[in-house]
PDB file of C-alpha atoms in Angstrom:
ATOM      1  CA  MET E   1     -45.605 -28.006 -11.696  1.00 49.00           C
ATOM      2  CA  ASP E   2     -44.389 -26.626  -8.385  1.00 51.00           C
ATOM      3  CA  LYS E   3     -44.443 -23.105  -9.752  1.00 52.00           C
ATOM      4  CA  LYS E   4     -47.967 -23.587 -11.069  1.00 53.00           C
ATOM      5  CA  LYS E   5     -49.120 -24.847  -7.649  1.00 52.00           C
ATOM      6  CA  GLU E   6     -47.513 -21.878  -5.922  1.00 54.00           C
ATOM      7  CA  ALA E   7     -49.257 -19.484  -8.307  1.00 53.00           C
ATOM      8  CA  ILE E   8     -52.619 -21.183  -7.666  1.00 51.00           C
ATOM      9  CA  LEU E   9     -52.085 -21.048  -3.896  1.00 48.00           C
ATOM     10  CA  ARG E  10     -51.100 -17.383  -4.048  1.00 53.00           C
ATOM     11  CA  GLU E  11     -54.160 -16.631  -6.146  1.00 50.00           C
ATOM     12  CA  SER E  12     -56.413 -18.434  -3.684  1.00 51.00           C
ATOM     13  CA  GLU E  13     -54.904 -16.526  -0.749  1.00 48.00           C
ATOM     14  CA  ILE E  14     -55.184 -13.133  -2.382  1.00 50.00           C
ATOM     15  CA  GLY E  15     -58.430 -13.814  -4.165  1.00 50.00           C
ATOM     16  CA  VAL E  16     -57.359 -11.800  -7.204  1.00 48.00           C
ATOM     17  CA  ARG E  17     -55.409 -12.821 -10.257  1.00 51.00           C
ATOM     18  CA  PRO E  18     -52.181 -10.822 -10.763  1.00 48.00           C
ATOM     19  CA  GLU E  19     -53.352  -9.618 -14.140  1.00 51.00           C
ATOM     20  CA  GLU E  20     -56.572  -8.365 -12.538  1.00 49.00           C
ATOM     21  CA  VAL E  21     -54.756  -5.973 -10.195  1.00 49.00           C
ATOM     22  CA  SER E  22     -55.379  -2.501 -11.529  1.00 53.00           C
ATOM     23  CA  VAL E  23     -52.650   0.126 -11.471  1.00 50.00           C
ATOM     24  CA  PRO E  24     -53.945   3.546 -10.380  1.00 58.00           C
ATOM     25  CA  SER E  25     -54.212   5.690 -13.463  1.00 69.00           C
ATOM     26  CA  VAL E  26     -53.001   9.271 -13.609  1.00 70.00           C
ATOM     27  CA  THR E  27     -55.807  11.691 -14.279  1.00 82.00           C
ATOM     28  CA  PRO E  28     -55.465  14.404 -16.940  1.00 81.00           C
ATOM     29  CA  LEU E  29     -55.553  17.022 -14.179  1.00 84.00           C
ATOM     30  CA  GLN E  30     -52.592  15.384 -12.419  1.00 83.00           C
ATOM     31  CA  THR E  31     -50.697  15.121 -15.690  1.00 84.00           C
ATOM     32  CA  ALA E  32     -51.310  18.791 -16.413  1.00 84.00           C
ATOM     33  CA  PHE E  33     -50.140  19.741 -12.924  1.00 85.00           C
ATOM     34  CA  LEU E  34     -46.921  17.693 -13.217  1.00 86.00           C
ATOM     35  CA  THR E  35     -46.220  19.158 -16.647  1.00 86.00           C
ATOM     36  CA  ALA E  36     -46.762  22.703 -15.382  1.00 88.00           C
ATOM     37  CA  HIS E  37     -44.546  22.017 -12.357  1.00 88.00           C
ATOM     38  CA  ARG E  38     -41.690  20.695 -14.501  1.00 90.00           C
ATOM     39  CA  LYS E  39     -42.056  23.654 -16.855  1.00 89.00           C
ATOM     40  CA  SER E  40     -41.949  26.066 -13.920  1.00 91.00           C
ATOM     41  CA  ARG E  41     -38.759  24.442 -12.582  1.00 92.00           C
ATOM     42  CA  ARG E  42     -37.122  24.680 -16.008  1.00 94.00           C
ATOM     43  CA  ILE E  43     -38.044  28.368 -16.269  1.00 95.00           C
ATOM     44  CA  VAL E  44     -36.624  29.088 -12.810  1.00 94.00           C
ATOM     45  CA  THR E  45     -33.375  27.255 -13.624  1.00 94.00           C
ATOM     46  CA  PHE E  46     -33.072  29.072 -16.955  1.00 95.00           C
ATOM     47  CA  LEU E  47     -33.631  32.485 -15.339  1.00 95.00           C
ATOM     48  CA  ARG E  48     -31.037  31.757 -12.655  1.00 94.00           C
ATOM     49  CA  VAL E  49     -28.421  30.873 -15.256  1.00 96.00           C
ATOM     50  CA  PHE E  50     -29.478  33.803 -17.448  1.00 96.00           C
ATOM     51  CA  LEU E  51     -29.086  36.318 -14.613  1.00 96.00           C
ATOM     52  CA  LEU E  52     -25.602  35.005 -13.836  1.00 95.00           C
ATOM     53  CA  ILE E  53     -24.540  35.178 -17.487  1.00 96.00           C
ATOM     54  CA  LEU E  54     -26.082  38.655 -17.834  1.00 96.00           C
ATOM     55  CA  PHE E  55     -24.204  39.908 -14.780  1.00 95.00           C
ATOM     56  CA  LEU E  56     -20.887  38.531 -16.050  1.00 94.00           C
ATOM     57  CA  ALA E  57     -21.489  39.959 -19.534  1.00 94.00           C
ATOM     58  CA  VAL E  58     -22.333  43.433 -18.198  1.00 95.00           C
ATOM     59  CA  TRP E  59     -19.280  43.324 -15.929  1.00 93.00           C
ATOM     60  CA  GLU E  60     -17.024  42.314 -18.845  1.00 92.00           C
ATOM     61  CA  LEU E  61     -18.411  44.996 -21.159  1.00 93.00           C
ATOM     62  CA  CYS E  62     -18.187  47.722 -18.524  1.00 92.00           C
ATOM     63  CA  SER E  63     -14.574  46.773 -17.903  1.00 88.00           C
ATOM     64  CA  ASP E  64     -13.665  46.637 -21.604  1.00 87.00           C
ATOM     65  CA  PHE E  65     -15.291  49.993 -22.412  1.00 87.00           C
ATOM     66  CA  ASP E  66     -13.888  51.737 -19.310  1.00 82.00           C
ATOM     67  CA  VAL E  67     -17.288  52.285 -17.714  1.00 85.00           C
ATOM     68  CA  ILE E  68     -15.658  50.959 -14.550  1.00 86.00           C
ATOM     69  CA  ASP E  69     -11.990  51.095 -13.673  1.00 82.00           C
ATOM     70  CA  ALA E  70     -10.533  47.707 -14.618  1.00 80.00           C
ATOM     71  CA  PHE E  71      -7.577  48.427 -12.336  1.00 78.00           C
ATOM     72  CA  PHE E  72      -9.851  48.075  -9.293  1.00 79.00           C
ATOM     73  CA  PHE E  73     -12.751  45.947 -10.559  1.00 83.00           C
ATOM     74  CA  SER E  74     -10.954  43.693 -13.079  1.00 83.00           C
ATOM     75  CA  SER E  75     -13.212  41.578 -15.348  1.00 86.00           C
ATOM     76  CA  PRO E  76     -14.606  38.015 -15.444  1.00 89.00           C
ATOM     77  CA  SER E  77     -12.126  36.911 -18.114  1.00 89.00           C
ATOM     78  CA  ARG E  78      -9.128  38.157 -16.133  1.00 88.00           C
ATOM     79  CA  VAL E  79     -10.488  36.622 -12.933  1.00 85.00           C
ATOM     80  CA  ALA E  80     -10.908  33.275 -14.699  1.00 88.00           C
ATOM     81  CA  LEU E  81      -7.332  33.390 -16.028  1.00 87.00           C
ATOM     82  CA  GLU E  82      -5.973  34.225 -12.579  1.00 82.00           C
ATOM     83  CA  PHE E  83      -8.043  31.418 -11.080  1.00 82.00           C
ATOM     84  CA  LEU E  84      -6.515  28.926 -13.520  1.00 86.00           C
ATOM     85  CA  THR E  85      -3.048  30.245 -12.686  1.00 83.00           C
ATOM     86  CA  LEU E  86      -3.645  29.705  -8.968  1.00 79.00           C
ATOM     87  CA  LEU E  87      -4.948  26.215  -9.673  1.00 82.00           C
ATOM     88  CA  ARG E  88      -1.773  25.346 -11.565  1.00 82.00           C
ATOM     89  CA  GLU E  89       0.288  26.483  -8.587  1.00 75.00           C
ATOM     90  CA  LYS E  90      -1.643  23.915  -6.487  1.00 69.00           C
ATOM     91  CA  ASN E  91      -2.013  26.315  -3.553  1.00 78.00           C
ATOM     92  CA  LEU E  92      -5.579  27.445  -4.122  1.00 81.00           C
ATOM     93  CA  LEU E  93      -7.206  24.053  -3.532  1.00 83.00           C
ATOM     94  CA  THR E  94      -5.323  23.712  -0.250  1.00 85.00           C
ATOM     95  CA  HIS E  95      -6.584  27.095   0.958  1.00 86.00           C
ATOM     96  CA  ILE E  96     -10.138  26.285  -0.206  1.00 88.00           C
ATOM     97  CA  GLY E  97     -10.044  22.939   1.605  1.00 89.00           C
ATOM     98  CA  ILE E  98      -8.895  24.538   4.856  1.00 90.00           C
ATOM     99  CA  THR E  99     -11.620  27.189   4.726  1.00 92.00           C
ATOM    100  CA  LEU E 100     -14.297  24.597   3.907  1.00 93.00           C
ATOM    101  CA  TYR E 101     -13.157  22.386   6.790  1.00 93.00           C
ATOM    102  CA  GLU E 102     -13.275  25.283   9.260  1.00 92.00           C
ATOM    103  CA  THR E 103     -16.659  26.405   7.922  1.00 94.00           C
ATOM    104  CA  LEU E 104     -18.255  22.954   8.129  1.00 95.00           C
ATOM    105  CA  LEU E 105     -16.903  22.376  11.637  1.00 95.00           C
ATOM    106  CA  SER E 106     -18.173  25.783  12.774  1.00 94.00           C
ATOM    107  CA  PHE E 107     -21.553  25.113  11.160  1.00 95.00           C
ATOM    108  CA  LEU E 108     -21.942  21.708  12.836  1.00 96.00           C
ATOM    109  CA  LEU E 109     -21.011  23.119  16.237  1.00 96.00           C
ATOM    110  CA  VAL E 110     -23.444  26.015  15.759  1.00 95.00           C
ATOM    111  CA  PHE E 111     -26.210  23.562  14.870  1.00 95.00           C
ATOM    112  CA  LEU E 112     -25.571  21.292  17.863  1.00 96.00           C
ATOM    113  CA  ILE E 113     -25.135  24.090  20.404  1.00 95.00           C
ATOM    114  CA  SER E 114     -28.137  26.070  19.148  1.00 94.00           C
ATOM    115  CA  MET E 115     -30.402  22.998  19.173  1.00 94.00           C
ATOM    116  CA  ILE E 116     -29.368  22.157  22.737  1.00 95.00           C
ATOM    117  CA  CYS E 117     -29.765  25.738  23.963  1.00 94.00           C
ATOM    118  CA  ALA E 118     -33.118  26.251  22.199  1.00 93.00           C
ATOM    119  CA  THR E 119     -34.403  22.978  23.675  1.00 93.00           C
ATOM    120  CA  ILE E 120     -33.335  24.022  27.193  1.00 93.00           C
ATOM    121  CA  LEU E 121     -35.029  27.398  26.770  1.00 92.00           C
ATOM    122  CA  TRP E 122     -38.196  25.675  25.537  1.00 90.00           C
ATOM    123  CA  TYR E 123     -38.164  23.346  28.541  1.00 88.00           C
ATOM    124  CA  SER E 124     -37.770  26.206  31.028  1.00 87.00           C
ATOM    125  CA  THR E 125     -40.028  29.191  30.439  1.00 84.00           C
ATOM    126  CA  ARG E 126     -38.515  31.045  33.393  1.00 89.00           C
ATOM    127  CA  LEU E 127     -34.979  30.589  32.070  1.00 90.00           C
ATOM    128  CA  SER E 128     -35.996  31.785  28.600  1.00 88.00           C
ATOM    129  CA  GLU E 129     -37.562  34.932  30.076  1.00 88.00           C
ATOM    130  CA  ILE E 130     -34.320  35.657  31.946  1.00 91.00           C
ATOM    131  CA  LEU E 131     -31.901  34.987  29.083  1.00 90.00           C
ATOM    132  CA  GLU E 132     -33.823  36.305  26.070  1.00 88.00           C
ATOM    133  CA  PRO E 133     -32.686  39.969  26.437  1.00 89.00           C
ATOM    134  CA  TYR E 134     -29.064  38.853  26.738  1.00 90.00           C
ATOM    135  CA  LEU E 135     -29.358  36.723  23.608  1.00 90.00           C
ATOM    136  CA  VAL E 136     -30.749  39.685  21.679  1.00 89.00           C
ATOM    137  CA  VAL E 137     -27.879  41.911  22.851  1.00 89.00           C
ATOM    138  CA  LEU E 138     -25.234  39.274  22.055  1.00 86.00           C
ATOM    139  CA  ASN E 139     -26.740  38.724  18.613  1.00 86.00           C
ATOM    140  CA  SER E 140     -26.625  42.453  17.861  1.00 86.00           C
ATOM    141  CA  LEU E 141     -22.925  42.820  18.726  1.00 82.00           C
ATOM    142  CA  PRO E 142     -20.629  43.494  15.737  1.00 81.00           C
ATOM    143  CA  LYS E 143     -18.861  40.150  15.463  1.00 76.00           C
ATOM    144  CA  SER E 144     -15.943  41.550  13.483  1.00 74.00           C
ATOM    145  CA  ALA E 145     -15.079  43.669  16.532  1.00 76.00           C
ATOM    146  CA  LEU E 146     -14.771  40.492  18.616  1.00 78.00           C
ATOM    147  CA  ALA E 147     -12.064  38.989  16.406  1.00 75.00           C
ATOM    148  CA  PRO E 148      -9.150  40.893  18.033  1.00 77.00           C
ATOM    149  CA  LEU E 149     -10.429  39.828  21.460  1.00 81.00           C
ATOM    150  CA  LEU E 150     -10.555  36.205  20.322  1.00 80.00           C
ATOM    151  CA  ILE E 151      -6.910  36.464  19.286  1.00 79.00           C
ATOM    152  CA  VAL E 152      -6.001  37.798  22.750  1.00 79.00           C
ATOM    153  CA  TRP E 153      -7.989  35.065  24.499  1.00 81.00           C
ATOM    154  CA  LEU E 154      -7.212  32.077  22.260  1.00 79.00           C
ATOM    155  CA  GLY E 155      -4.130  33.105  20.311  1.00 76.00           C
ATOM    156  CA  THR E 156      -3.719  32.585  16.587  1.00 78.00           C
ATOM    157  CA  GLY E 157      -4.677  29.317  14.965  1.00 79.00           C
ATOM    158  CA  MET E 158      -7.586  27.208  13.837  1.00 85.00           C
ATOM    159  CA  ASN E 159      -9.380  27.295  17.209  1.00 86.00           C
ATOM    160  CA  THR E 160      -9.709  31.076  17.022  1.00 87.00           C
ATOM    161  CA  ILE E 161     -11.058  30.887  13.473  1.00 89.00           C
ATOM    162  CA  ILE E 162     -13.637  28.234  14.362  1.00 90.00           C
ATOM    163  CA  VAL E 163     -14.796  30.240  17.393  1.00 90.00           C
ATOM    164  CA  ALA E 164     -15.095  33.308  15.144  1.00 88.00           C
ATOM    165  CA  GLY E 165     -17.295  31.309  12.777  1.00 90.00           C
ATOM    166  CA  ILE E 166     -19.430  30.100  15.674  1.00 91.00           C
ATOM    167  CA  SER E 167     -19.806  33.568  17.204  1.00 90.00           C
ATOM    168  CA  VAL E 168     -21.288  35.044  14.020  1.00 90.00           C
ATOM    169  CA  ALA E 169     -24.089  32.486  13.696  1.00 90.00           C
ATOM    170  CA  LEU E 170     -24.755  31.057  17.160  1.00 92.00           C
ATOM    171  CA  PHE E 171     -26.944  33.597  18.946  1.00 92.00           C
ATOM    172  CA  GLY E 172     -29.184  34.271  15.960  1.00 91.00           C
ATOM    173  CA  ALA E 173     -29.626  30.517  15.497  1.00 93.00           C
ATOM    174  CA  ILE E 174     -30.650  30.061  19.144  1.00 94.00           C
ATOM    175  CA  ILE E 175     -33.229  32.848  18.885  1.00 93.00           C
ATOM    176  CA  SER E 176     -34.642  31.524  15.587  1.00 93.00           C
ATOM    177  CA  LEU E 177     -34.925  27.927  16.797  1.00 93.00           C
ATOM    178  CA  TYR E 178     -36.428  28.889  20.139  1.00 92.00           C
ATOM    179  CA  THR E 179     -38.975  31.114  18.401  1.00 91.00           C
ATOM    180  CA  GLY E 180     -39.823  28.237  16.055  1.00 90.00           C
ATOM    181  CA  PHE E 181     -40.298  25.859  18.984  1.00 90.00           C
ATOM    182  CA  ARG E 182     -42.635  28.331  20.681  1.00 89.00           C
ATOM    183  CA  GLN E 183     -44.761  28.713  17.540  1.00 87.00           C
ATOM    184  CA  VAL E 184     -45.727  25.036  17.416  1.00 85.00           C
ATOM    185  CA  ASP E 185     -49.477  24.530  17.836  1.00 82.00           C
ATOM    186  CA  GLU E 186     -50.250  24.480  21.571  1.00 82.00           C
ATOM    187  CA  GLU E 187     -53.315  22.312  20.971  1.00 84.00           C
ATOM    188  CA  LYS E 188     -51.124  19.439  19.778  1.00 83.00           C
ATOM    189  CA  ILE E 189     -48.927  19.710  22.863  1.00 81.00           C
ATOM    190  CA  ARG E 190     -52.025  19.794  25.065  1.00 84.00           C
ATOM    191  CA  LEU E 191     -53.334  16.681  23.313  1.00 83.00           C
ATOM    192  CA  ILE E 192     -50.091  14.807  24.058  1.00 81.00           C
ATOM    193  CA  GLN E 193     -50.332  15.838  27.709  1.00 81.00           C
ATOM    194  CA  THR E 194     -54.000  14.812  27.858  1.00 83.00           C
ATOM    195  CA  LEU E 195     -53.047  11.340  26.639  1.00 82.00           C
ATOM    196  CA  GLY E 196     -50.500  11.041  29.439  1.00 82.00           C
ATOM    197  CA  GLY E 197     -47.431  12.170  27.517  1.00 79.00           C
ATOM    198  CA  SER E 198     -44.551  13.901  29.235  1.00 82.00           C
ATOM    199  CA  ARG E 199     -42.771  17.096  28.313  1.00 80.00           C
ATOM    200  CA  ARG E 200     -40.164  14.927  26.600  1.00 82.00           C
ATOM    201  CA  ASP E 201     -42.881  13.260  24.492  1.00 83.00           C
ATOM    202  CA  SER E 202     -44.164  16.695  23.478  1.00 84.00           C
ATOM    203  CA  LEU E 203     -40.665  17.679  22.391  1.00 83.00           C
ATOM    204  CA  PHE E 204     -39.868  14.617  20.286  1.00 86.00           C
ATOM    205  CA  LYS E 205     -43.348  13.914  18.909  1.00 85.00           C
ATOM    206  CA  VAL E 206     -44.713  17.422  18.340  1.00 86.00           C
ATOM    207  CA  VAL E 207     -42.209  20.265  18.722  1.00 88.00           C
ATOM    208  CA  LEU E 208     -39.226  18.900  16.786  1.00 88.00           C
ATOM    209  CA  PRO E 209     -41.264  17.419  13.891  1.00 88.00           C
ATOM    210  CA  GLY E 210     -43.326  20.606  13.697  1.00 87.00           C
ATOM    211  CA  SER E 211     -40.190  22.759  13.665  1.00 88.00           C
ATOM    212  CA  ILE E 212     -38.422  21.017  10.772  1.00 91.00           C
ATOM    213  CA  PRO E 213     -39.069  23.921   8.324  1.00 91.00           C
ATOM    214  CA  ILE E 214     -37.584  26.508  10.705  1.00 92.00           C
ATOM    215  CA  ILE E 215     -34.656  24.180  11.485  1.00 92.00           C
ATOM    216  CA  LEU E 216     -33.854  23.765   7.785  1.00 93.00           C
ATOM    217  CA  SER E 217     -34.175  27.479   7.035  1.00 92.00           C
ATOM    218  CA  THR E 218     -31.952  28.306  10.020  1.00 92.00           C
ATOM    219  CA  MET E 219     -29.339  25.821   8.796  1.00 92.00           C
ATOM    220  CA  LYS E 220     -29.319  27.436   5.345  1.00 92.00           C
ATOM    221  CA  VAL E 221     -28.668  30.842   6.893  1.00 92.00           C
ATOM    222  CA  ASN E 222     -26.079  29.528   9.351  1.00 93.00           C
ATOM    223  CA  ILE E 223     -23.837  27.926   6.731  1.00 93.00           C
ATOM    224  CA  GLY E 224     -23.359  31.343   5.112  1.00 92.00           C
ATOM    225  CA  LEU E 225     -22.837  33.098   8.438  1.00 92.00           C
ATOM    226  CA  ALA E 226     -20.296  30.481   9.506  1.00 92.00           C
ATOM    227  CA  LEU E 227     -18.348  31.113   6.292  1.00 92.00           C
ATOM    228  CA  VAL E 228     -18.397  34.871   6.969  1.00 90.00           C
ATOM    229  CA  GLY E 229     -17.107  34.321  10.499  1.00 90.00           C
ATOM    230  CA  VAL E 230     -14.363  31.986   9.317  1.00 91.00           C
ATOM    231  CA  ILE E 231     -13.209  34.484   6.676  1.00 90.00           C
ATOM    232  CA  ILE E 232     -13.133  37.246   9.318  1.00 87.00           C
ATOM    233  CA  GLY E 233     -11.061  35.003  11.578  1.00 86.00           C
ATOM    234  CA  GLU E 234      -8.689  34.150   8.742  1.00 86.00           C
ATOM    235  CA  PHE E 235      -8.192  37.845   8.034  1.00 84.00           C
ATOM    236  CA  LEU E 236      -6.563  38.269  11.436  1.00 81.00           C
ATOM    237  CA  ALA E 237      -5.377  34.921  12.752  1.00 77.00           C
ATOM    238  CA  ALA E 238      -4.419  32.589   9.913  1.00 75.00           C
ATOM    239  CA  ARG E 239      -1.613  31.772   7.560  1.00 81.00           C
ATOM    240  CA  ARG E 240      -3.775  29.509   5.433  1.00 82.00           C
ATOM    241  CA  GLY E 241      -7.271  29.750   3.975  1.00 84.00           C
ATOM    242  CA  LEU E 242      -9.201  32.034   1.644  1.00 85.00           C
ATOM    243  CA  GLY E 243      -9.305  34.851   4.187  1.00 84.00           C
ATOM    244  CA  TYR E 244      -5.532  34.749   4.430  1.00 82.00           C
ATOM    245  CA  LEU E 245      -5.250  34.858   0.625  1.00 82.00           C
ATOM    246  CA  ILE E 246      -7.554  37.892   0.484  1.00 81.00           C
ATOM    247  CA  ILE E 247      -5.684  39.851   3.137  1.00 80.00           C
ATOM    248  CA  TYR E 248      -2.311  38.851   1.679  1.00 77.00           C
ATOM    249  CA  GLY E 249      -3.382  39.998  -1.781  1.00 73.00           C
ATOM    250  CA  SER E 250      -4.513  43.349  -0.396  1.00 72.00           C
ATOM    251  CA  GLN E 251      -1.269  43.856   1.523  1.00 70.00           C
ATOM    252  CA  VAL E 252       0.966  43.202  -1.486  1.00 67.00           C
ATOM    253  CA  PHE E 253      -1.568  44.936  -3.751  1.00 60.00           C
ATOM    254  CA  SER E 254      -2.005  41.802  -5.825  1.00 56.00           C
ATOM    255  CA  ARG E 255      -4.746  42.383  -8.375  1.00 51.00           C
ATOM    256  CA  VAL E 256      -6.243  40.640 -11.387  1.00 48.00           C
ATOM    257  CA  ALA E 257      -5.686  42.914 -14.361  1.00 45.00           C
TER     258      ALA E 257
END
């Protein structure tokens, strides 16, 4: 009886019986759109996998029929066998883990430093006008040429490798984020100021939310650049990591054949 009373009371409060509540129906146009979207995603996924398989197949055939020199270019099957051999030796996963750790740490530091610097430049127009040419010059420097200097300044070790990863991605990230902040609609910022908002309110309520696409795209680019910088650092200043394995293999002329 108590449950029946509760149901009656709920019905009287809402004014509608539960069975009378209508669930929004999906229109045929929406169904067609969802179907087309899923089909498009499947086609894209299939083509991605197909291109990878096609590339590996062409590589294998060219190697087998001596179109390319297998001594220098090897083949997918030989690479896979060598990969399994390295896995059995239990050294490869250690080197991969070290490189991933250095890359992720470099990437996180690049993200934090670039966000802070881009925010400061957005806050101060005068400072951005002064520093922008220097950022462009620093971003255009060949980062691989800085690696020997980093070894002289910091010595060999993980710190040098992380700084190398940061140096490759940092200045481009600052420029991209600052440019994204400046492209936010000025009318929205003016509206915040008209309503009594501060510069800080404009940053957190307009600029940062409006810059999420550029932030995400910059992060996607930076993770790859950080990996490149870490590998460059490992070429010169490491005894562990994938970069060390690459340079060691080239020095002893280790090949997959």
